[in-house]
Amino acid sequence: MTLRGITSLFTYLLLILLSLIVLYPLIFTVFSSFMTEKEVANFPPPLFPSSFYLGNFTEAISGFPIIRFILNSFIVSSAIMISQVITSSLAAYAFAFLNFKGKTLLFGLFLSTMMIPWEVTIIPNYLTIKDWGWMDSYQGLIVPFMAGAFGVFLLRQFFLQLPRELFDAAKIDGCGHIRSYLSMVLPLSRSSIATLAVYTFLTHWNHFLWPLLITNQASMRTVQIGVAMLQHAEVMSWNLILAGVTIVLIPSFVLLAFGVKQLVSGITAGALKG
């Protein structure tokens, strides 16, 4: 074997080792969810269960409304994802293709909102939602996140890479902005839009603080609060807690399995110009 081959082999082995280290908490979580309470209590706990015990899942589902939590998170995350794709793509189209006075300054001010920590806006948003009577409601969970500067920036960078000649030809044929947006920009930007959709869904699927602030009824809780409730109620039953965590992780796994290719291609495409 040549020196180059030995170097490549060593590199791949090192990457595999590092990947296993990163994935170990996830692997441990999934395998521990199939263990009995006695197996989890052993020290050190075994990595593989002696048998695939499903009682943890049935007890977690019957003892806590985890399915309701998952449904709430799915509704909220999906609504935010759809709204951000619509608002971000429209704003990105305006910043990329329309010419109006103060566009550069407005875009800079728009991006500056990304530097404002979310914690700064929690109190004003909370007071607004409370005054509007949106506590314990889907609109209270969704409306504050229907638009964001990150999505506008991501899509604008991708829109700028689209060939200008194509739009000039469409304009000569009488194609207006609405038709260009619907018939040309959106179909050509599927990878970038899919990137924003996956990122937005996963981000708001994992939200904890905002749902905790504005929801008091168990029927409106989301999955992250549900897992915290499970841990608080059964502090010592780690097999039950990890079973609930595994159930919560399933939608994220499914989404990443179908969207990771678009996510990677969209990010790399937005990082290049030319």
CSV table of N, CA, C and O in Angstrom, one decimal, residues 144-204:
chain,number,residue,atom,x,y,z
A,144,PRO,N,-45.4,35.0,16.4
A,144,PRO,CA,-44.2,35.7,16.5
A,144,PRO,C,-43.0,35.2,15.7
A,144,PRO,O,-42.0,35.9,15.6
A,145,PHE,N,-43.2,34.0,15.1
A,145,PHE,CA,-42.1,33.5,14.3
A,145,PHE,C,-42.4,33.3,12.8
A,145,PHE,O,-41.7,32.5,12.1
A,146,MET,N,-43.4,34.0,12.3
A,146,MET,CA,-43.8,33.8,10.9
A,146,MET,C,-42.9,34.4,9.9
A,146,MET,O,-43.0,34.1,8.7
A,147,ALA,N,-42.0,35.3,10.4
A,147,ALA,CA,-41.0,35.9,9.5
A,147,ALA,C,-39.7,35.9,10.2
A,147,ALA,O,-39.6,36.0,11.4
A,148,GLY,N,-38.6,35.9,9.4
A,148,GLY,CA,-37.3,36.0,10.0
A,148,GLY,C,-36.2,36.5,9.0
A,148,GLY,O,-36.3,36.2,7.8
A,149,ALA,N,-35.2,37.1,9.5
A,149,ALA,CA,-34.2,37.7,8.7
A,149,ALA,C,-33.3,36.6,8.1
A,149,ALA,O,-32.8,36.8,6.9
A,150,PHE,N,-33.1,35.5,8.8
A,150,PHE,CA,-32.2,34.5,8.3
A,150,PHE,C,-32.7,33.9,7.0
A,150,PHE,O,-31.9,33.7,6.0
A,151,GLY,N,-33.9,33.6,6.9
A,151,GLY,CA,-34.5,33.1,5.7
A,151,GLY,C,-34.4,34.0,4.5
A,151,GLY,O,-34.1,33.6,3.4
A,152,VAL,N,-34.6,35.3,4.8
A,152,VAL,CA,-34.5,36.3,3.7
A,152,VAL,C,-33.1,36.4,3.2
A,152,VAL,O,-32.8,36.4,2.0
A,153,PHE,N,-32.1,36.4,4.1
A,153,PHE,CA,-30.7,36.4,3.7
A,153,PHE,C,-30.3,35.2,2.9
A,153,PHE,O,-29.7,35.3,1.8
A,154,LEU,N,-30.7,34.0,3.4
A,154,LEU,CA,-30.4,32.8,2.7
A,154,LEU,C,-30.9,32.7,1.3
A,154,LEU,O,-30.2,32.4,0.3
A,155,LEU,N,-32.2,33.0,1.1
A,155,LEU,CA,-32.9,32.9,-0.2
A,155,LEU,C,-32.4,34.1,-1.1
A,155,LEU,O,-32.2,33.8,-2.3
A,156,ARG,N,-32.1,35.2,-0.6
A,156,ARG,CA,-31.6,36.3,-1.4
A,156,ARG,C,-30.3,36.0,-2.0
A,156,ARG,O,-30.0,36.2,-3.2
A,157,GLN,N,-29.4,35.4,-1.2
A,157,GLN,CA,-28.1,35.0,-1.8
A,157,GLN,C,-28.2,34.0,-2.9
A,157,GLN,O,-27.5,34.0,-3.8
A,158,PHE,N,-29.2,33.1,-2.8
A,158,PHE,CA,-29.4,32.1,-3.8
A,158,PHE,C,-30.1,32.7,-5.0
A,158,PHE,O,-29.7,32.4,-6.2
A,159,PHE,N,-31.0,33.6,-4.8
A,159,PHE,CA,-31.7,34.3,-5.9
A,159,PHE,C,-30.7,35.1,-6.8
A,159,PHE,O,-30.9,35.2,-8.0
A,160,LEU,N,-29.7,35.7,-6.2
A,160,LEU,CA,-28.7,36.5,-6.9
A,160,LEU,C,-27.9,35.6,-7.9
A,160,LEU,O,-27.3,36.2,-8.8
A,161,GLN,N,-27.8,34.3,-7.6
A,161,GLN,CA,-27.1,33.4,-8.5
A,161,GLN,C,-27.9,33.0,-9.8
A,161,GLN,O,-27.3,32.5,-10.7
A,162,LEU,N,-29.1,33.2,-9.8
A,162,LEU,CA,-30.0,32.8,-10.9
A,162,LEU,C,-29.6,33.7,-12.1
A,162,LEU,O,-29.3,34.9,-12.0
A,163,PRO,N,-29.6,33.1,-13.3
A,163,PRO,CA,-29.1,33.9,-14.5
A,163,PRO,C,-30.0,35.0,-14.8
A,163,PRO,O,-31.3,34.9,-15.0
A,164,ARG,N,-29.5,36.2,-14.9
A,164,ARG,CA,-30.2,37.4,-15.2
A,164,ARG,C,-30.8,37.4,-16.6
A,164,ARG,O,-31.9,38.0,-16.9
A,165,GLU,N,-30.1,36.7,-17.5
A,165,GLU,CA,-30.6,36.7,-18.9
A,165,GLU,C,-31.9,36.0,-19.0
A,165,GLU,O,-32.8,36.4,-19.8
A,166,LEU,N,-32.2,35.0,-18.1
A,166,LEU,CA,-33.4,34.3,-18.1
A,166,LEU,C,-34.6,35.3,-17.8
A,166,LEU,O,-35.6,35.3,-18.4
A,167,PHE,N,-34.4,36.1,-16.8
A,167,PHE,CA,-35.4,37.0,-16.4
A,167,PHE,C,-35.6,38.2,-17.4
A,167,PHE,O,-36.7,38.7,-17.6
A,168,ASP,N,-34.5,38.6,-18.0
A,168,ASP,CA,-34.6,39.6,-19.1
A,168,ASP,C,-35.4,39.1,-20.2
A,168,ASP,O,-36.3,39.9,-20.8
A,169,ALA,N,-35.2,37.9,-20.6
A,169,ALA,CA,-36.0,37.3,-21.7
A,169,ALA,C,-37.4,37.2,-21.3
A,169,ALA,O,-38.3,37.5,-22.1
A,170,ALA,N,-37.7,36.8,-20.1
A,170,ALA,CA,-39.1,36.7,-19.6
A,170,ALA,C,-39.7,38.0,-19.6
A,170,ALA,O,-40.9,38.2,-19.9
A,171,LYS,N,-39.0,39.0,-19.2
A,171,LYS,CA,-39.5,40.4,-19.1
A,171,LYS,C,-39.9,40.9,-20.5
A,171,LYS,O,-40.9,41.6,-20.7
A,172,ILE,N,-39.1,40.6,-21.5
A,172,ILE,CA,-39.4,41.0,-22.9
A,172,ILE,C,-40.6,40.3,-23.4
A,172,ILE,O,-41.4,40.9,-24.1
A,173,ASP,N,-40.9,39.1,-22.9
A,173,ASP,CA,-42.1,38.4,-23.3
A,173,ASP,C,-43.3,38.8,-22.5
A,173,ASP,O,-44.4,38.2,-22.7
A,174,GLY,N,-43.2,39.8,-21.6
A,174,GLY,CA,-44.3,40.3,-20.9
A,174,GLY,C,-44.6,39.6,-19.6
A,174,GLY,O,-45.7,39.7,-19.0
A,175,CYS,N,-43.6,38.9,-19.1
A,175,CYS,CA,-43.7,38.2,-17.8
A,175,CYS,C,-43.5,39.2,-16.6
A,175,CYS,O,-42.5,39.9,-16.5
A,176,GLY,N,-44.5,39.4,-15.8
A,176,GLY,CA,-44.4,40.3,-14.6
A,176,GLY,C,-43.7,39.6,-13.4
A,176,GLY,O,-43.3,38.5,-13.5
A,177,HIS,N,-43.7,40.4,-12.4
A,177,HIS,CA,-43.0,39.9,-11.2
A,177,HIS,C,-43.7,38.7,-10.5
A,177,HIS,O,-43.0,37.8,-10.1
A,178,ILE,N,-45.0,38.8,-10.5
A,178,ILE,CA,-45.7,37.7,-9.8
A,178,ILE,C,-45.5,36.4,-10.6
A,178,ILE,O,-45.2,35.3,-10.0
A,179,ARG,N,-45.6,36.5,-11.9
A,179,ARG,CA,-45.3,35.3,-12.7
A,179,ARG,C,-43.9,34.8,-12.6
A,179,ARG,O,-43.6,33.6,-12.6
A,180,SER,N,-43.0,35.7,-12.6
A,180,SER,CA,-41.5,35.4,-12.5
A,180,SER,C,-41.3,34.7,-11.2
A,180,SER,O,-40.6,33.7,-11.1
A,181,TYR,N,-41.9,35.2,-10.1
A,181,TYR,CA,-41.7,34.6,-8.8
A,181,TYR,C,-42.3,33.2,-8.7
A,181,TYR,O,-41.6,32.3,-8.2
A,182,LEU,N,-43.5,33.0,-9.3
A,182,LEU,CA,-44.1,31.7,-9.2
A,182,LEU,C,-43.6,30.7,-10.2
A,182,LEU,O,-43.5,29.5,-9.9
A,183,SER,N,-43.3,31.1,-11.4
A,183,SER,CA,-43.0,30.2,-12.5
A,183,SER,C,-41.5,30.0,-12.7
A,183,SER,O,-41.1,29.0,-13.3
A,184,MET,N,-40.7,30.9,-12.2
A,184,MET,CA,-39.3,30.8,-12.5
A,184,MET,C,-38.4,30.7,-11.2
A,184,MET,O,-37.6,29.8,-11.0
A,185,VAL,N,-38.6,31.6,-10.3
A,185,VAL,CA,-37.8,31.7,-9.1
A,185,VAL,C,-38.0,30.5,-8.2
A,185,VAL,O,-37.0,29.9,-7.8
A,186,LEU,N,-39.2,30.2,-7.8
A,186,LEU,CA,-39.5,29.1,-6.9
A,186,LEU,C,-39.1,27.8,-7.4
A,186,LEU,O,-38.5,27.0,-6.7
A,187,PRO,N,-39.4,27.4,-8.7
A,187,PRO,CA,-38.9,26.1,-9.2
A,187,PRO,C,-37.4,26.0,-9.3
A,187,PRO,O,-36.9,24.9,-9.0
A,188,LEU,N,-36.7,27.1,-9.6
A,188,LEU,CA,-35.3,27.1,-9.7
A,188,LEU,C,-34.6,27.1,-8.3
A,188,LEU,O,-33.4,26.8,-8.2
A,189,SER,N,-35.3,27.4,-7.3
A,189,SER,CA,-34.8,27.5,-5.9
A,189,SER,C,-35.2,26.4,-5.0
A,189,SER,O,-35.3,26.7,-3.8
A,190,ARG,N,-35.6,25.3,-5.5
A,190,ARG,CA,-36.1,24.2,-4.6
A,190,ARG,C,-35.1,23.8,-3.5
A,190,ARG,O,-35.6,23.6,-2.4
A,191,SER,N,-33.9,23.7,-3.9
A,191,SER,CA,-32.9,23.2,-2.9
A,191,SER,C,-32.7,24.2,-1.8
A,191,SER,O,-32.7,23.9,-0.6
A,192,SER,N,-32.7,25.5,-2.1
A,192,SER,CA,-32.5,26.5,-1.1
A,192,SER,C,-33.8,26.7,-0.2
A,192,SER,O,-33.7,26.8,1.0
A,193,ILE,N,-35.0,26.6,-0.9
A,193,ILE,CA,-36.2,26.6,-0.1
A,193,ILE,C,-36.3,25.4,0.8
A,193,ILE,O,-36.8,25.5,2.0
A,194,ALA,N,-35.9,24.2,0.3
A,194,ALA,CA,-35.9,23.0,1.2
A,194,ALA,C,-35.0,23.2,2.3
A,194,ALA,O,-35.3,22.7,3.4
A,195,THR,N,-33.9,23.8,2.1
A,195,THR,CA,-32.9,24.1,3.2
A,195,THR,C,-33.6,24.9,4.3
A,195,THR,O,-33.5,24.6,5.5
A,196,LEU,N,-34.2,26.0,3.9
A,196,LEU,CA,-34.9,26.9,4.9
A,196,LEU,C,-36.0,26.1,5.6
A,196,LEU,O,-36.2,26.3,6.8
A,197,ALA,N,-36.7,25.3,4.8
A,197,ALA,CA,-37.9,24.6,5.4
A,197,ALA,C,-37.4,23.6,6.5
A,197,ALA,O,-37.9,23.5,7.6
A,198,VAL,N,-36.4,22.8,6.2
A,198,VAL,CA,-35.8,21.8,7.1
A,198,VAL,C,-35.3,22.5,8.4
A,198,VAL,O,-35.5,22.2,9.5
A,199,TYR,N,-34.5,23.6,8.1
A,199,TYR,CA,-33.9,24.3,9.2
A,199,TYR,C,-34.9,24.9,10.1
A,199,TYR,O,-34.9,24.8,11.4
A,200,THR,N,-35.9,25.6,9.5
A,200,THR,CA,-37.0,26.2,10.3
A,200,THR,C,-37.8,25.2,11.1
A,200,THR,O,-38.1,25.4,12.3
A,201,PHE,N,-38.2,24.1,10.5
A,201,PHE,CA,-39.0,23.1,11.2
A,201,PHE,C,-38.2,22.5,12.4
A,201,PHE,O,-38.8,22.4,13.5
A,202,LEU,N,-36.9,22.1,12.2
A,202,LEU,CA,-36.2,21.6,13.3
A,202,LEU,C,-35.9,22.6,14.4
A,202,LEU,O,-35.9,22.2,15.6
A,203,THR,N,-35.7,23.8,14.0
A,203,THR,CA,-35.4,24.9,15.0
A,203,THR,C,-36.6,25.0,15.9
A,203,THR,O,-36.5,25.1,17.2
A,204,HIS,N,-37.8,25.1,15.4
A,204,HIS,CA,-39.0,25.4,16.2
A,204,HIS,C,-39.6,24.1,16.8
A,204,HIS,O,-40.3,24.2,17.7
